[in-house]
Coordinates of C-alpha atoms in Angstrom, one line a residue:
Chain A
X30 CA 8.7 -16.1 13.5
X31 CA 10.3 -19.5 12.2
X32 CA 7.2 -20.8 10.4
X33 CA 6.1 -18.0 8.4
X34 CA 8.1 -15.4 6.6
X35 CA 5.2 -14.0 4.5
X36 CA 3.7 -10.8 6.8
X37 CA 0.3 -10.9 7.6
X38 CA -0.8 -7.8 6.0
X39 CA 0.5 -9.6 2.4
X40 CA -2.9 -12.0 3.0
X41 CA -5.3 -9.3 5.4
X42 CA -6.8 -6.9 3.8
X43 CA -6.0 -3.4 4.5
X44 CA -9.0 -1.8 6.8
X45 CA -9.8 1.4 7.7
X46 CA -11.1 0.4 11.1
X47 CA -12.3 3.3 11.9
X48 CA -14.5 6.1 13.6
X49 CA -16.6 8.5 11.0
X50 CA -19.3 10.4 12.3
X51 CA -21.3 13.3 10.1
X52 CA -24.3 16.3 11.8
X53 CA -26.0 18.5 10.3
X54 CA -26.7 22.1 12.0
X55 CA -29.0 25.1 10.6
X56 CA -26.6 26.0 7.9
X57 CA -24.5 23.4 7.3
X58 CA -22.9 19.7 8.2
X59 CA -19.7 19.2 10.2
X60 CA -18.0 15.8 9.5
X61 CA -15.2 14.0 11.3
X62 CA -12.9 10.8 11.5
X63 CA -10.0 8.9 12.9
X64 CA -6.9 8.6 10.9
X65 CA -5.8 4.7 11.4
X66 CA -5.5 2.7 9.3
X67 CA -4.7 -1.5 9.4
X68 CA -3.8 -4.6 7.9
X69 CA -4.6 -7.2 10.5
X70 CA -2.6 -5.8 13.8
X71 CA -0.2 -3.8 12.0
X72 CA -0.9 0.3 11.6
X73 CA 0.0 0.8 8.2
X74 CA -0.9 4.2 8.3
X75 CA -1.7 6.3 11.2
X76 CA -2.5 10.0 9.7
X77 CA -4.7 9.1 7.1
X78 CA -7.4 11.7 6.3
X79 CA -10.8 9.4 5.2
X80 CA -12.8 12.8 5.0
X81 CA -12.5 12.7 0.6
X82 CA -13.9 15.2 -1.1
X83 CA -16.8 13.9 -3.8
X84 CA -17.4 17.8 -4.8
X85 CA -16.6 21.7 -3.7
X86 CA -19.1 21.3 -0.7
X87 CA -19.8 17.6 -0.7
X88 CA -17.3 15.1 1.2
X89 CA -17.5 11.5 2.3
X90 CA -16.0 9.7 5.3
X91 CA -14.7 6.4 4.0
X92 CA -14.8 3.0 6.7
X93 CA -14.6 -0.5 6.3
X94 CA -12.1 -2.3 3.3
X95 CA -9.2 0.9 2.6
X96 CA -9.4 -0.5 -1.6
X97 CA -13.1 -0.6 -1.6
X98 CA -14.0 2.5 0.0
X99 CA -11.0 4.7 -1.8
X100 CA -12.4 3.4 -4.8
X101 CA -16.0 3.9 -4.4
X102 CA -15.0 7.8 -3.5
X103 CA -13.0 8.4 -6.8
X104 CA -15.5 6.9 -9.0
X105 CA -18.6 8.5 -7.6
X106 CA -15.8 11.5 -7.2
X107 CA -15.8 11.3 -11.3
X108 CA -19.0 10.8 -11.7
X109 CA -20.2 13.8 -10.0
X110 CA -17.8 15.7 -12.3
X111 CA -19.7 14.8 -15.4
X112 CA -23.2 15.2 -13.3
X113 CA -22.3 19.0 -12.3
X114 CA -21.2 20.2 -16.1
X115 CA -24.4 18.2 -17.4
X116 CA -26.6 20.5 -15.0
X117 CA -24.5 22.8 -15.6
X118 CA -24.2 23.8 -11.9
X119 CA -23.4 22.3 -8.4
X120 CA -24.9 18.8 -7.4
X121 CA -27.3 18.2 -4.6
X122 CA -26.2 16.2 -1.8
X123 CA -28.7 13.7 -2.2
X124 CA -27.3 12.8 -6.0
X125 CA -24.1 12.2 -4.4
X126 CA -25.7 9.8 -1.8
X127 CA -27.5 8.5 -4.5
X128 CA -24.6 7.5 -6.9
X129 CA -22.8 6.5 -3.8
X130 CA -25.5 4.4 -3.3
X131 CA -26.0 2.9 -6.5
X132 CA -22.9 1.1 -6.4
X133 CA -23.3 0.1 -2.8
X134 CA -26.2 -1.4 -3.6
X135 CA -25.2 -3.2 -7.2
X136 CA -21.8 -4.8 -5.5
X137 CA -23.2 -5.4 -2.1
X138 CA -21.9 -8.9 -2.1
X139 CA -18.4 -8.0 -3.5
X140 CA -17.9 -4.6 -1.8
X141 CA -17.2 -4.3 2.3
X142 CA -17.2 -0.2 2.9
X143 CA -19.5 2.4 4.6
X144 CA -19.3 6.0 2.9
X145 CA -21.1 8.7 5.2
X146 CA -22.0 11.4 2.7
X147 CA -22.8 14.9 3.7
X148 CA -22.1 18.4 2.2
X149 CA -24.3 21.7 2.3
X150 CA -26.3 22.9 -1.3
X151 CA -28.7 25.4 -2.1
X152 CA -31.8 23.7 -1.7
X153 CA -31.7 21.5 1.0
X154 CA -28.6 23.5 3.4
X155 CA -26.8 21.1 5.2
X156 CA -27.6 17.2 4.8
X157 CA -26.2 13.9 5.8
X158 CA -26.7 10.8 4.1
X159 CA -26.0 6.8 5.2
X160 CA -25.0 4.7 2.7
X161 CA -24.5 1.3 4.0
X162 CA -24.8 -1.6 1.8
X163 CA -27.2 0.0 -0.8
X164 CA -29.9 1.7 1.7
X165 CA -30.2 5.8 1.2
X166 CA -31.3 7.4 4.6
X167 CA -30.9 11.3 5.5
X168 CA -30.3 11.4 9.2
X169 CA -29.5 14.8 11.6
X170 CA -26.4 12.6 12.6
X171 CA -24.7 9.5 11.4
X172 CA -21.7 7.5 12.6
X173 CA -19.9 4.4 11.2
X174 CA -17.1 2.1 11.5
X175 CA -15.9 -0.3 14.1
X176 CA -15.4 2.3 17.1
X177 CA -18.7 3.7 16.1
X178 CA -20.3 1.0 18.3
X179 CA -18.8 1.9 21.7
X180 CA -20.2 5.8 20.9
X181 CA -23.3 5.0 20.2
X182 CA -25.2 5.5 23.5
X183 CA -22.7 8.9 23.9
X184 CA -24.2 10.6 20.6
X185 CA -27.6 9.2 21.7
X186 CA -27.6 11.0 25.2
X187 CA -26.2 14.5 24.0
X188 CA -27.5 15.0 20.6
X189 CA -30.1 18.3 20.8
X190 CA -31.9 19.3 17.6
X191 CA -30.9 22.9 16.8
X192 CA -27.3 23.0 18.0
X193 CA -24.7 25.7 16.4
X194 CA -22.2 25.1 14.6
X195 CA -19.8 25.2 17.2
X196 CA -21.3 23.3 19.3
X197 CA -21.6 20.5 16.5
X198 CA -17.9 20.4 16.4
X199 CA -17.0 20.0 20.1
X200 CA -20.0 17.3 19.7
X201 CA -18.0 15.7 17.0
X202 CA -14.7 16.2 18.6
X203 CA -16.0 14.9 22.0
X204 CA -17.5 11.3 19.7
X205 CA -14.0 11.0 18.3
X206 CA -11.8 11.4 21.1
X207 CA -14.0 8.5 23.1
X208 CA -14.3 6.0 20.1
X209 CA -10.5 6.3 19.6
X210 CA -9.9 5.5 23.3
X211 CA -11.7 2.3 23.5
X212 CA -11.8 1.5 19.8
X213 CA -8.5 -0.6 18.8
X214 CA -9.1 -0.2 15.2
X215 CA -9.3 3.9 16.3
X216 CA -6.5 6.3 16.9
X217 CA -4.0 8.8 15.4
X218 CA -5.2 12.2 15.1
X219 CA -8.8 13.6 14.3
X220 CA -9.9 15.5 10.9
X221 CA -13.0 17.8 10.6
X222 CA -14.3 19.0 7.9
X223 CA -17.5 22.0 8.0
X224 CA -19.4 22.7 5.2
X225 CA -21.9 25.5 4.8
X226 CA -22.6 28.2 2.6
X227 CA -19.1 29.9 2.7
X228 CA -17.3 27.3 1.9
X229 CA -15.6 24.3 3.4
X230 CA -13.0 24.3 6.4
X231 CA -10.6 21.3 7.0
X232 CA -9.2 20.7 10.7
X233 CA -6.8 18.6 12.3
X234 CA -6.7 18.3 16.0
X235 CA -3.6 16.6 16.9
X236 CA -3.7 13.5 19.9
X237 CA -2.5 16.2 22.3
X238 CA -5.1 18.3 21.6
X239 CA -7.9 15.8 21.7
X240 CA -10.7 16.1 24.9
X241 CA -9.5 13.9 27.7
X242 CA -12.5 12.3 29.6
X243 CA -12.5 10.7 33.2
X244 CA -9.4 7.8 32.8
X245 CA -7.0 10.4 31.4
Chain B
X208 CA 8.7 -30.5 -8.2
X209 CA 11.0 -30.8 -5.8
X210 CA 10.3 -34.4 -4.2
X211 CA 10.7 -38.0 -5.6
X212 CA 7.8 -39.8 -6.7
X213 CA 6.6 -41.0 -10.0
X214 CA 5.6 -37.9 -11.3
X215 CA 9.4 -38.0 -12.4
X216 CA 8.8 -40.3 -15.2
X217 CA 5.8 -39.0 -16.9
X218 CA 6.9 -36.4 -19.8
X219 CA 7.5 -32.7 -18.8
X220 CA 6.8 -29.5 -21.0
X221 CA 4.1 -26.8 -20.2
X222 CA 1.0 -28.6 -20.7
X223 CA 1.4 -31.2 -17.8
X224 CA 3.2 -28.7 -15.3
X225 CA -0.5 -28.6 -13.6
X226 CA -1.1 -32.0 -13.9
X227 CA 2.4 -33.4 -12.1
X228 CA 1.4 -29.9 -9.3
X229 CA -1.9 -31.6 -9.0
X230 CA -0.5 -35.4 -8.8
X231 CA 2.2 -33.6 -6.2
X232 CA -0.4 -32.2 -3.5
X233 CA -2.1 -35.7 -4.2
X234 CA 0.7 -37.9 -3.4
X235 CA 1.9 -35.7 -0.3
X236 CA 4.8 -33.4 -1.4
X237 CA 5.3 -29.9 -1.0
X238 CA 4.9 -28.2 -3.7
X239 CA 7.3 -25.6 -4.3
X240 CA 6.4 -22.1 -3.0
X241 CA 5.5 -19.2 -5.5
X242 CA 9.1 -17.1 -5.3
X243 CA 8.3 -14.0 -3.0
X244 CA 10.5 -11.4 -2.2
X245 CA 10.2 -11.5 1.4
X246 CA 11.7 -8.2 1.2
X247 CA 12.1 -4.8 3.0
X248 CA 11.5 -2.0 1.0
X249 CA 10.9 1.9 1.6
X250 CA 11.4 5.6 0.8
X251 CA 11.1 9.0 2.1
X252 CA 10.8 12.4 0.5
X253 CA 13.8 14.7 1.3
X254 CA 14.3 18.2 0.3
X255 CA 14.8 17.9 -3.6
X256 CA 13.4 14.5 -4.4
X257 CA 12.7 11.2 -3.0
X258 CA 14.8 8.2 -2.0
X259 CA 13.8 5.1 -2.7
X260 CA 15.2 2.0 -0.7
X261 CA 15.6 -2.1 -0.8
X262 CA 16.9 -5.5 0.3
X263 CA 17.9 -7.7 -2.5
X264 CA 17.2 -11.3 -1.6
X265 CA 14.2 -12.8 -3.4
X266 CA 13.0 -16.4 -1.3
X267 CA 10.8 -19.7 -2.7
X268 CA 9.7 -20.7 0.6
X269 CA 12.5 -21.2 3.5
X270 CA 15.2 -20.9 0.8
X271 CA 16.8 -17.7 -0.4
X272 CA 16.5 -18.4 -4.5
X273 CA 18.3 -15.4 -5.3
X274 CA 21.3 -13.3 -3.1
X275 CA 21.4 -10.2 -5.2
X276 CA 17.8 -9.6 -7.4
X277 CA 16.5 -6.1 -8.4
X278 CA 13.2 -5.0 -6.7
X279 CA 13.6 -1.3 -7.8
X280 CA 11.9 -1.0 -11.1
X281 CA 11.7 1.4 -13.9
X282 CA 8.6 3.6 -14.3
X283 CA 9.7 6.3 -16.7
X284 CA 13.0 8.5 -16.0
X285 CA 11.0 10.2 -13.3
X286 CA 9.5 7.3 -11.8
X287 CA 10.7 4.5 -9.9
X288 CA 8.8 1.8 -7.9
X289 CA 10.0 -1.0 -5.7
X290 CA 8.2 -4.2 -5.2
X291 CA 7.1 -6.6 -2.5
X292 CA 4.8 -9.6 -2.4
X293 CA 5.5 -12.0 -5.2
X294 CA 7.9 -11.8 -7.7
X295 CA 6.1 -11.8 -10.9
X296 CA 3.3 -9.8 -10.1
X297 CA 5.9 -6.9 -9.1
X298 CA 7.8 -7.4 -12.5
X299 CA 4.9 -7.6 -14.7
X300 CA 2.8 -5.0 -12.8
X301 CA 5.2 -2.5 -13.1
X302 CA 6.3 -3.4 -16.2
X303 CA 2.6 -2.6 -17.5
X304 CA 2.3 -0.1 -16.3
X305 CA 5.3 1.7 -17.2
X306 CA 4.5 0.5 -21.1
X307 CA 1.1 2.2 -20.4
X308 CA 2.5 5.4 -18.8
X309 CA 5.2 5.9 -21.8
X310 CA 2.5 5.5 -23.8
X311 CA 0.0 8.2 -22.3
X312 CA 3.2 10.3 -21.6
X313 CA 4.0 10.4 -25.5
X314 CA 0.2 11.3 -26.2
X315 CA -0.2 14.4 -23.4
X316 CA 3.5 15.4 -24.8
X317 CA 4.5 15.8 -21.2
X318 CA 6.7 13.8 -18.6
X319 CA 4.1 11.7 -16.6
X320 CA 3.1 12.4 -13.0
X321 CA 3.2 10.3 -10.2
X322 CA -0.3 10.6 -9.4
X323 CA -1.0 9.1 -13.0
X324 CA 0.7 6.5 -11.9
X325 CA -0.5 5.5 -8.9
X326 CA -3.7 6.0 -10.3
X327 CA -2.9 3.1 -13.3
X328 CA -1.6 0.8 -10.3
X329 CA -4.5 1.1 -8.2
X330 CA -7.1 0.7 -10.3
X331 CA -5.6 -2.3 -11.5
X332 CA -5.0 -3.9 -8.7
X333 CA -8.4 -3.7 -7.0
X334 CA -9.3 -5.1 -10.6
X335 CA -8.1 -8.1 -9.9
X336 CA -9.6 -8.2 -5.8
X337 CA -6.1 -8.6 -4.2
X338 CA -5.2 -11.8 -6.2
X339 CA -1.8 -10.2 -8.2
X340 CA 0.1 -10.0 -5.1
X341 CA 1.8 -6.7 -5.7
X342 CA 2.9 -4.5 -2.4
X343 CA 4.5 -1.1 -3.7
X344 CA 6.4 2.0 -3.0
X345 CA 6.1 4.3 -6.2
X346 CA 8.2 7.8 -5.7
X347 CA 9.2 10.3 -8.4
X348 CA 9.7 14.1 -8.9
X349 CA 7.4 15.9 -11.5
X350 CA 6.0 19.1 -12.2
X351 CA 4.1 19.3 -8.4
X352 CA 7.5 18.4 -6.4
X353 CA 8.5 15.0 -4.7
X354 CA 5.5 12.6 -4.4
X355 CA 5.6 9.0 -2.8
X356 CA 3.1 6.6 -2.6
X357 CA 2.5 3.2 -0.6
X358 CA 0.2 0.8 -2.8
X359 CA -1.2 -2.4 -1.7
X360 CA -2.6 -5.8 -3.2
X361 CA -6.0 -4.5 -2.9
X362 CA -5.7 -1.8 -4.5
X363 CA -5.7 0.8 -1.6
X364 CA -2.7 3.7 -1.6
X365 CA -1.2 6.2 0.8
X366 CA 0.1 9.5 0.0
X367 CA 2.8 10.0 3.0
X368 CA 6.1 11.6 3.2
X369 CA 7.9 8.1 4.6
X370 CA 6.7 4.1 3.6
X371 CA 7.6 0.6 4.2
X372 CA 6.5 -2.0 2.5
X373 CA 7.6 -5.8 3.4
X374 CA 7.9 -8.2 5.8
X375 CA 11.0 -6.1 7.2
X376 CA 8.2 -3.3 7.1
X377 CA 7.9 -2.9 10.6
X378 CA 11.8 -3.1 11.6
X379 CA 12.2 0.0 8.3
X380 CA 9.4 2.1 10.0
X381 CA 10.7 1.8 13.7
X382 CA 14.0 3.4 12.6
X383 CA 12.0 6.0 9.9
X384 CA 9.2 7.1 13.4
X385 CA 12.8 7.6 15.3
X386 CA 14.9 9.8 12.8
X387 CA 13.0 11.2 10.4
X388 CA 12.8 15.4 9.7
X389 CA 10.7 16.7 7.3
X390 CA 13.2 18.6 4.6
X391 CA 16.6 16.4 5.0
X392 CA 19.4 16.5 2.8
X393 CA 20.1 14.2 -0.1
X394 CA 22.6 12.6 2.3
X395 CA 20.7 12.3 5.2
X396 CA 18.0 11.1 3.3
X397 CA 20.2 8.4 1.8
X398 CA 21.1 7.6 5.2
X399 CA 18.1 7.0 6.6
X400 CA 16.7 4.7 4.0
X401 CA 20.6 2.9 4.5
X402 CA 19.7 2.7 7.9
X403 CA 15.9 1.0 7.4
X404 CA 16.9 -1.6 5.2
X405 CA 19.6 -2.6 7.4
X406 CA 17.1 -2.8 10.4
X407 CA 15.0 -5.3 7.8
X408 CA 18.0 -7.4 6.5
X409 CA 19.4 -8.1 10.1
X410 CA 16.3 -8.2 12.2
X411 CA 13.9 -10.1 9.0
X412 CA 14.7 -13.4 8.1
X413 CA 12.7 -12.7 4.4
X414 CA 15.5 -10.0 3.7
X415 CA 18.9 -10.0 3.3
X416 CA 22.0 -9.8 1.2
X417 CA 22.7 -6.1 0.2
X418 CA 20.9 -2.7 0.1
X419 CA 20.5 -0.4 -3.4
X420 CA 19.3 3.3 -3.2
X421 CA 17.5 5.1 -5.7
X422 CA 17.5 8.8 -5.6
X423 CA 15.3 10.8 -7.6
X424 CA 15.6 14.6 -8.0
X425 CA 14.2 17.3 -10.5
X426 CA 17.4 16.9 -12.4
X427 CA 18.5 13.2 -12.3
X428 CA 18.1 10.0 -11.2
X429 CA 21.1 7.8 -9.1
X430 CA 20.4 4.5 -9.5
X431 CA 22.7 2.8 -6.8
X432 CA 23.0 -0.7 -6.9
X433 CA 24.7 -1.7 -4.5
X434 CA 24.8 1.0 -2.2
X435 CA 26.0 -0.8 0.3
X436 CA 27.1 -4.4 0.7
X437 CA 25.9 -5.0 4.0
X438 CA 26.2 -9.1 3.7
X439 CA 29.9 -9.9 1.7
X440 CA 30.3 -13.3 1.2
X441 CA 33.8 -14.1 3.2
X442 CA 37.2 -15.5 1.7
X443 CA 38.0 -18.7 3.4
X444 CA 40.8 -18.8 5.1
X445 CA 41.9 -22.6 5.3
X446 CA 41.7 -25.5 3.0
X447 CA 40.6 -29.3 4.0
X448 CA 42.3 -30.8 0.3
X449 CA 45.3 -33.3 1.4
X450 CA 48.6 -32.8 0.0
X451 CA 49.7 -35.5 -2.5
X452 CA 51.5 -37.9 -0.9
X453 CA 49.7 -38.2 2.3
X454 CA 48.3 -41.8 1.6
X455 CA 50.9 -44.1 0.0
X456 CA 50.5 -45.6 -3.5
X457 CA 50.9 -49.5 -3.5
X458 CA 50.5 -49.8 -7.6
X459 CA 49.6 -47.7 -10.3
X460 CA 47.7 -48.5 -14.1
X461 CA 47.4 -45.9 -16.6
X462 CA 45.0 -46.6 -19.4
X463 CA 44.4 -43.5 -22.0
X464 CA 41.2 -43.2 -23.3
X465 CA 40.6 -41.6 -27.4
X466 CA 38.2 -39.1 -27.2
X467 CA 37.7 -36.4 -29.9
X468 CA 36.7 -32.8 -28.6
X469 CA 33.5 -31.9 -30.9
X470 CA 32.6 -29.2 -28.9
X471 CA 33.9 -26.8 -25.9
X472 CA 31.4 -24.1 -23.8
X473 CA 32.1 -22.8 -20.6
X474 CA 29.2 -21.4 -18.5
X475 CA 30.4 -20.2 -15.1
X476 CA 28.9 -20.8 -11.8
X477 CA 27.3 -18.1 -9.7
X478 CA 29.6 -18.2 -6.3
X479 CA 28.8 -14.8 -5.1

């Protein structure tokens, strides 16, 4: 590299690629992601957890711009500190998606991230939210990110209303494992996170470990 | 500006520094490059502490403007952070910052964290959208353990147990994803992150000259500069001067000339 000494990831921006996906069950939400992360076509980190907690039982999967979305999470992450001791006790779901969405919304032109939000409260169980440049939809299932596209026609085929909870994680562990194969910007090793009542259980399911499908 | 044209003649100082840059790019020259420090830099977290890791040559462009700079800088006694990316932002990022955290440190009363820190650097950078060009490894020992973080222009961090940072970046990490054990000894540890730079300086043409360690523990801090002087300068070994005598004088005209010394100052050359 005679011309140019400077790396590219000095001038690209650091992306989060990316495969999120969130589903909610009778009871709860299970939510899951890749761990890559780049700067141009360098992996700059390849175990990254974008599942961030907002709350006890409310997390976000981050996509798009690393900066933007890391940011978004911590302020809306603060923010929903003050909310719960105003209340005085723990926040719905949809305020979460709603001050995720506020800023979404206000820097829409500035900002370039997708924050999935879904968590589990008392008055609405499990919910997941989209957040995509300032629109606020609850969905049964939501994906995002670049290798969200090759998955789409997957999660449209084998989604059934009223699946358990396991069955929503092999779902979401299935959706992974194929967006990582064919999606560039996808790979490393898979987090989920479940949500319900009880509490909230993180999960990491090493490349090993991942489904294998036909071409394995 | 480094090219001859009649921007030579028109009177220097602050004020018209934009104006002969402007008249520069106008007329054709290059204009000289913003110094970067091309750079390999990295660290790992061993047993007790962290390591911290980094080349020394600092470039403007194709041309290596300095053999031996510092690029690991001074957080707090805890803290240390090497810098990639341009020159000044490092220097003045960090120095910020550090005047910030020695600041919050004295008003908690306690020795700051590295999270603090990386919290500080973050949010600034993604104040300023990527355009202070300031790609950093920040690792210190507080209250929690060993922490190191990898922060980058925009403003986005990692929390891992081993980073590069650089153009060298990708030789460092090849040698870190071969050898690296969670839990090393300091020595190990120091011999890893010797081994990473090394892989940047000879395989990276933006890093180069020698390699200085910082090692952070609970207790203290070994600031190693150099660590190791992976690119001496060599002696020469034979001489091109002609002994006197070797051409013949014909005739020869002495004329001494008054002078009266008013003042004497020697300022020494850097040849290293």
């Amino acid at each position: 590299m005679l011309e140019e000494a400077a790396p590219e990831w000095l001038s690209e921006e650091v992306k989060t690629g990316t495969t999120i996906i969130g589903i909610e069950y009778d009871g709860g939400v299970v939510l899951g992601s890749d761990s890559r992360v780049s700067a141009g076509e360098t992996v700059v980190n390849r175990v990254m957890n974008k599942l961030s907690p907002l709350h006890d039982k409310i997390y976000c999967a981050l996509s798009g711009s690393a900066a933007d979305a890391q940011t978004m999470a911590e302020i809306v992450n603060y923010q929903l500190d003050v909310h719960s001791i105003e209340i005085g006790e723990d926040p719905q779901v949809r305020s979460a998606a709603t001050l995720v969405r506020n800023i979404s919304y206000k820097y829409r032109e500035e900002l370039s991230a997708h924050l999935i939000v879904a968590g589990w409260d008392r008055r609405n169980g499990g919910q997941v939210f989209a957040t995509m440049k300032g629109l606020l939809t609850r969905q049964p299932f939501a994906v995002g990110g670049s290798g969200s596209s090759y998955v789409y026609g997957f999660v449209d085929a084998e989604y059934r209303r009223g699946m358990s909870k396991q069955e929503c994680q092999q779902f979401v562990v299935n959706t992974l494992s194929l967006a990582m194969n064919r999606d560039g910007s996808s790979g490393g090793v898979a987090y989920i996170v479940t949500i319900d009542e009880h509490g909230t259980e993180e999960k990491v399911i090493l490349g090993n470990q991942l489904p294998t499908f036909f071409d394995q | 500006c480094y090219c001859h044209c009649e921007c030579y003649s028109k009177p220097k100082g602050f004020f018209y520094v934009c104006i002969i840059y402007l008249l520069a790019i106008k007329v054709g020259c290059s204009v000289p490059a913003a110094r970067k420090t091309g750079t390999t830099i990295c660290g790992v977290v061993f047993k007790d502490g962290v390591v911290l890791g980094a080349d020394t040559r600092a470039t403007e462009g194709m041309i290596v403007a300095d053999k031996n700079c510092s690029k690991i800088h001074y957080i707090s006694p805890n803290i240390y952070c090497c810098g990639a990316g341009t020159a000044a932002d490092t220097e003045m990022t960090t120095q910020l910052i550090s005047s910030n955290l020695e600041l919050h440190s004295l008003s908690t009363g306690r020795l700051p964290r590295v999270a603090t820190a990386n919290r500080m650097l973050k949010q600034m950078l993604f104040r300023y959208q990527g355009y202070i060009g300031a790609a950093l490894v920040l690792g210190g020992v507080d209250c929690n353990g060993p922490h190191l973080y990898s922060i980058y222009p925009h403003g986005s961090t990692d929390k891992l147990p081993y980073v590069t940072m650089g153009s060298g970046s990708l030789a460092a990490m090849a040698v870190f994803e071969d050898r690296y054990k969670p839990d090393m000894e300091e020595d190990a540890a120091k011999q890893l992150v010797r081994d990473a730079i090394a892989a940047g300086i000879f395989n990276d043409l933006g890093s180069g000259s020698n390699i200085d360690l910082c090692v952070i523990t609970k207790s203290k801090v070994n600031y190693i500069r150099p660590h190791d002087e992976a690119n001496k300068k060599g002696v020469r070994t034979g001489d091109y001067k002609y002994k006197r005598g070797t051409t013949g004088v014909l005739t020869k005209a002495v004329t001494p000339i008054d002078l009266e010394l008013l003042e004497e100052s020697v300022q020494t050359m850097d040849t290293s």
